[in-house]
Amino acid sequence: MDIFTQYWKEYIGSENYKSVIEQYSEPQRYYHTTSHLFRLLELFNKHKSKFSNARAVFLAVVFHDVVYDPQSKDNELNSARLLKEWIGTDQDCTIAEQYILATIKHSLINDDQDLKYFLDFDLEVLSWDYEKYWNDYALQIRKEYSRYSDSDYITGRTAVMSNFLKRERIYFSGIFDEAKARENIQKELVSLQ
């Protein structure tokens, strides 16, 4: 049994996990796919003992990109809404909803250690080896935004990535390489010029 199914049965118990996989398998996705989901689940599994509320973190991991339309500005809101529709409105769902909404700006809403890990999991890709970062992340993001002209994409992508460099810290938990993430972002920005 894969870790997704294992944790789904442990924390949720229903069989509608197939709907989640269908969402992450939509044709407009190139980076925000099941591969991204499963990578975050690997990180969840590796660091699970550090969480105070593992179920809330699991729900946030699974549902944070369950709705993904590159042309929409409401993906996080719609993902949080789908979490509530499919799972419910218990306390863990409410916490997970807050975590998902925190990915809009990838910023902390409080000093919640679980949130720090969750946000860092989502941005772990920034600290990968640059060749993998470029091929498995940056190029895949460009494909997701293929409807935009090169000029529009470069303007938008430059703004987003430059904002990460302006932050005091990209990572909050200290488990990923901050310097490598900054180096990769700088390299990508040079390639966009």
mmCIF file of C-alpha atoms in Angstrom:
data_model
loop_
_atom_site.group_PDB
_atom_site.id
_atom_site.type_symbol
_atom_site.label_atom_id
_atom_site.label_comp_id
_atom_site.label_asym_id
_atom_site.label_seq_id
_atom_site.Cartn_x
_atom_site.Cartn_y
_atom_site.Cartn_z
ATOM 1 C CA MET A 1 0.000 0.000 0.000
ATOM 2 C CA ASP A 2 1.427 3.421 -0.948
ATOM 3 C CA ILE A 3 1.760 6.110 1.716
ATOM 4 C CA PHE A 4 -1.033 8.184 0.202
ATOM 5 C CA THR A 5 -3.583 5.376 0.507
ATOM 6 C CA GLN A 6 -2.226 4.363 3.902
ATOM 7 C CA TYR A 7 -2.568 7.834 5.410
ATOM 8 C CA TRP A 8 -5.857 8.517 3.628
ATOM 9 C CA LYS A 9 -7.391 5.444 5.247
ATOM 10 C CA GLU A 10 -5.859 6.335 8.621
ATOM 11 C CA TYR A 11 -6.953 9.977 8.673
ATOM 12 C CA ILE A 12 -10.090 9.972 6.540
ATOM 13 C CA GLY A 13 -11.283 6.438 6.036
ATOM 14 C CA SER A 14 -13.484 6.995 2.991
ATOM 15 C CA GLU A 15 -12.818 5.851 -0.548
ATOM 16 C CA ASN A 16 -13.012 9.193 -2.354
ATOM 17 C CA TYR A 17 -9.209 9.441 -2.545
ATOM 18 C CA LYS A 18 -9.537 8.448 -6.214
ATOM 19 C CA SER A 19 -11.186 11.807 -6.856
ATOM 20 C CA VAL A 20 -8.086 13.536 -5.462
ATOM 21 C CA ILE A 21 -5.841 11.574 -7.827
ATOM 22 C CA GLU A 22 -8.131 12.495 -10.737
ATOM 23 C CA GLN A 23 -7.832 16.178 -9.819
ATOM 24 C CA TYR A 24 -4.017 16.016 -9.729
ATOM 25 C CA SER A 25 -4.040 14.195 -13.092
ATOM 26 C CA GLU A 26 -5.837 16.918 -15.063
ATOM 27 C CA PRO A 27 -4.315 17.749 -18.469
ATOM 28 C CA GLN A 28 -3.432 21.395 -17.696
ATOM 29 C CA ARG A 29 -0.997 20.245 -15.010
ATOM 30 C CA TYR A 30 2.695 19.675 -15.652
ATOM 31 C CA TYR A 31 4.287 20.458 -12.292
ATOM 32 C CA HIS A 32 1.267 20.452 -9.942
ATOM 33 C CA THR A 33 0.639 16.759 -10.595
ATOM 34 C CA THR A 34 0.529 13.564 -8.586
ATOM 35 C CA SER A 35 4.356 13.672 -8.620
ATOM 36 C CA HIS A 36 4.253 16.937 -6.666
ATOM 37 C CA LEU A 37 1.627 15.519 -4.320
ATOM 38 C CA PHE A 38 3.588 12.311 -3.712
ATOM 39 C CA ARG A 39 6.809 14.255 -3.083
ATOM 40 C CA LEU A 40 5.070 16.275 -0.382
ATOM 41 C CA LEU A 41 3.668 13.063 1.075
ATOM 42 C CA GLU A 42 7.206 11.634 1.246
ATOM 43 C CA LEU A 43 8.272 14.725 3.167
ATOM 44 C CA PHE A 44 5.180 14.429 5.375
ATOM 45 C CA ASN A 45 6.062 10.812 6.123
ATOM 46 C CA LYS A 46 9.704 11.654 6.858
ATOM 47 C CA HIS A 47 8.885 14.470 9.290
ATOM 48 C CA LYS A 48 5.578 13.228 10.709
ATOM 49 C CA SER A 49 6.944 12.729 14.221
ATOM 50 C CA LYS A 50 7.618 16.482 14.456
ATOM 51 C CA PHE A 51 3.989 17.559 13.930
ATOM 52 C CA SER A 52 1.588 18.425 16.699
ATOM 53 C CA ASN A 53 -1.381 17.744 14.376
ATOM 54 C CA ALA A 54 -0.353 15.300 11.664
ATOM 55 C CA ARG A 55 -3.904 14.915 10.335
ATOM 56 C CA ALA A 56 -4.227 18.659 9.664
ATOM 57 C CA VAL A 57 -0.849 18.686 7.891
ATOM 58 C CA PHE A 58 -1.853 15.646 5.831
ATOM 59 C CA LEU A 59 -5.113 17.308 4.788
ATOM 60 C CA ALA A 60 -3.256 20.479 3.811
ATOM 61 C CA VAL A 61 -0.694 18.520 1.794
ATOM 62 C CA VAL A 62 -3.334 16.542 -0.064
ATOM 63 C CA PHE A 63 -5.729 19.393 -0.748
ATOM 64 C CA HIS A 64 -3.438 22.394 -1.223
ATOM 65 C CA ASP A 65 -3.346 22.039 -5.027
ATOM 66 C CA VAL A 66 -6.393 19.837 -5.558
ATOM 67 C CA VAL A 67 -7.860 22.665 -7.637
ATOM 68 C CA TYR A 68 -5.334 24.065 -10.094
ATOM 69 C CA ASP A 69 -6.103 26.280 -13.054
ATOM 70 C CA PRO A 70 -3.134 28.423 -14.183
ATOM 71 C CA GLN A 71 -5.543 31.146 -15.310
ATOM 72 C CA SER A 72 -7.332 31.407 -11.967
ATOM 73 C CA LYS A 73 -6.381 33.539 -8.998
ATOM 74 C CA ASP A 74 -8.661 31.484 -6.717
ATOM 75 C CA ASN A 75 -6.969 28.077 -6.731
ATOM 76 C CA GLU A 76 -6.179 28.123 -3.019
ATOM 77 C CA LEU A 77 -9.669 29.306 -2.085
ATOM 78 C CA ASN A 78 -11.252 26.654 -4.292
ATOM 79 C CA SER A 79 -8.927 23.954 -2.938
ATOM 80 C CA ALA A 80 -9.873 24.896 0.627
ATOM 81 C CA ARG A 81 -13.553 24.865 -0.359
ATOM 82 C CA LEU A 82 -13.200 21.384 -1.863
ATOM 83 C CA LEU A 83 -11.492 20.163 1.311
ATOM 84 C CA LYS A 84 -14.528 21.254 3.320
ATOM 85 C CA GLU A 85 -16.970 19.740 0.807
ATOM 86 C CA TRP A 86 -15.216 16.387 0.609
ATOM 87 C CA ILE A 87 -13.970 15.951 4.173
ATOM 88 C CA GLY A 88 -15.950 18.236 6.444
ATOM 89 C CA THR A 89 -15.556 21.174 8.769
ATOM 90 C CA ASP A 90 -14.011 19.624 11.870
ATOM 91 C CA GLN A 91 -11.150 21.359 13.677
ATOM 92 C CA ASP A 92 -8.434 19.616 11.641
ATOM 93 C CA CYS A 93 -10.124 20.680 8.392
ATOM 94 C CA THR A 94 -10.317 24.259 9.644
ATOM 95 C CA ILE A 95 -6.594 24.227 10.443
ATOM 96 C CA ALA A 96 -5.786 22.637 7.069
ATOM 97 C CA GLU A 97 -7.903 25.287 5.358
ATOM 98 C CA GLN A 98 -5.820 28.014 7.043
ATOM 99 C CA TYR A 99 -2.623 26.272 5.927
ATOM 100 C CA ILE A 100 -3.849 26.067 2.328
ATOM 101 C CA LEU A 101 -4.773 29.752 2.329
ATOM 102 C CA ALA A 102 -1.291 30.544 3.696
ATOM 103 C CA THR A 103 0.148 29.237 0.406
ATOM 104 C CA ILE A 104 -1.328 32.252 -1.380
ATOM 105 C CA LYS A 105 1.649 34.300 -0.193
ATOM 106 C CA HIS A 106 3.678 31.469 1.336
ATOM 107 C CA SER A 107 3.825 33.389 4.567
ATOM 108 C CA LEU A 108 3.203 32.518 8.173
ATOM 109 C CA ILE A 109 -0.098 33.429 9.764
ATOM 110 C CA ASN A 110 1.260 32.649 13.233
ATOM 111 C CA ASP A 111 4.173 30.796 14.850
ATOM 112 C CA ASP A 112 2.639 27.377 14.124
ATOM 113 C CA GLN A 113 5.459 24.841 13.669
ATOM 114 C CA ASP A 114 3.262 22.526 11.592
ATOM 115 C CA LEU A 115 2.526 25.378 9.197
ATOM 116 C CA LYS A 116 6.246 26.089 8.873
ATOM 117 C CA TYR A 117 6.883 22.513 7.777
ATOM 118 C CA PHE A 118 3.931 22.467 5.400
ATOM 119 C CA LEU A 119 4.924 25.707 3.652
ATOM 120 C CA ASP A 120 8.512 24.507 3.369
ATOM 121 C CA PHE A 121 7.440 21.175 1.902
ATOM 122 C CA ASP A 122 5.615 23.040 -0.853
ATOM 123 C CA LEU A 123 8.741 25.081 -1.678
ATOM 124 C CA GLU A 124 11.300 22.290 -1.221
ATOM 125 C CA VAL A 125 11.695 22.227 -5.005
ATOM 126 C CA LEU A 126 13.502 25.573 -4.849
ATOM 127 C CA SER A 127 16.460 23.899 -3.128
ATOM 128 C CA TRP A 128 16.894 21.019 -5.583
ATOM 129 C CA ASP A 129 19.970 20.557 -7.744
ATOM 130 C CA TYR A 130 19.645 23.242 -10.430
ATOM 131 C CA GLU A 131 19.343 20.871 -13.396
ATOM 132 C CA LYS A 132 16.456 19.065 -11.699
ATOM 133 C CA TYR A 133 14.991 22.411 -10.568
ATOM 134 C CA TRP A 134 15.094 23.664 -14.145
ATOM 135 C CA ASN A 135 13.788 20.530 -15.878
ATOM 136 C CA ASP A 136 11.281 19.230 -13.338
ATOM 137 C CA TYR A 137 10.050 22.546 -11.997
ATOM 138 C CA ALA A 138 10.765 25.726 -13.975
ATOM 139 C CA LEU A 139 10.087 24.235 -17.426
ATOM 140 C CA GLN A 140 6.965 22.474 -16.147
ATOM 141 C CA ILE A 141 5.631 25.715 -14.671
ATOM 142 C CA ARG A 142 6.185 27.380 -18.052
ATOM 143 C CA LYS A 143 4.109 24.622 -19.686
ATOM 144 C CA GLU A 144 1.305 25.234 -17.196
ATOM 145 C CA TYR A 145 1.333 28.881 -18.238
ATOM 146 C CA SER A 146 1.713 28.165 -21.959
ATOM 147 C CA ARG A 147 -1.334 30.280 -22.834
ATOM 148 C CA TYR A 148 0.643 33.367 -21.891
ATOM 149 C CA SER A 149 3.077 35.034 -24.267
ATOM 150 C CA ASP A 150 6.769 34.833 -23.430
ATOM 151 C CA SER A 151 6.736 38.511 -22.541
ATOM 152 C CA ASP A 152 3.772 38.208 -20.164
ATOM 153 C CA TYR A 153 5.140 35.028 -18.613
ATOM 154 C CA ILE A 154 8.579 36.550 -18.042
ATOM 155 C CA THR A 155 7.048 39.622 -16.409
ATOM 156 C CA GLY A 156 4.849 37.569 -14.082
ATOM 157 C CA ARG A 157 7.416 34.908 -13.259
ATOM 158 C CA THR A 158 10.114 37.495 -12.591
ATOM 159 C CA ALA A 159 7.839 39.298 -10.144
ATOM 160 C CA VAL A 160 6.926 36.107 -8.279
ATOM 161 C CA MET A 161 10.458 34.773 -8.006
ATOM 162 C CA SER A 162 11.969 38.169 -7.162
ATOM 163 C CA ASN A 163 9.565 38.409 -4.241
ATOM 164 C CA PHE A 164 11.075 35.238 -2.776
ATOM 165 C CA LEU A 165 14.526 36.809 -2.905
ATOM 166 C CA LYS A 166 13.251 39.917 -1.094
ATOM 167 C CA ARG A 167 12.076 37.857 1.858
ATOM 168 C CA GLU A 168 14.231 37.558 4.939
ATOM 169 C CA ARG A 169 13.729 33.785 4.775
ATOM 170 C CA ILE A 170 12.296 31.489 2.131
ATOM 171 C CA TYR A 171 12.169 28.521 4.505
ATOM 172 C CA PHE A 172 10.812 28.636 8.051
ATOM 173 C CA SER A 173 11.631 25.186 9.452
ATOM 174 C CA GLY A 174 15.342 25.073 8.659
ATOM 175 C CA ILE A 175 15.193 21.654 6.988
ATOM 176 C CA PHE A 176 15.984 22.820 3.439
ATOM 177 C CA ASP A 177 18.956 24.671 1.965
ATOM 178 C CA GLU A 178 18.118 28.380 1.950
ATOM 179 C CA ALA A 179 21.308 29.373 0.081
ATOM 180 C CA LYS A 180 20.679 26.807 -2.664
ATOM 181 C CA ALA A 181 17.097 28.000 -3.103
ATOM 182 C CA ARG A 182 18.267 31.587 -3.500
ATOM 183 C CA GLU A 183 20.968 30.539 -5.941
ATOM 184 C CA ASN A 184 18.464 28.595 -8.060
ATOM 185 C CA ILE A 185 16.008 31.483 -8.132
ATOM 186 C CA GLN A 186 18.781 33.876 -9.183
ATOM 187 C CA LYS A 187 19.822 31.506 -11.976
ATOM 188 C CA GLU A 188 16.258 31.234 -13.199
ATOM 189 C CA LEU A 189 15.856 35.016 -13.160
ATOM 190 C CA VAL A 190 19.005 35.383 -15.282
ATOM 191 C CA SER A 191 17.612 32.842 -17.752
ATOM 192 C CA LEU A 192 14.418 34.890 -18.050
ATOM 193 C CA GLN A 193 16.245 38.045 -19.172
#
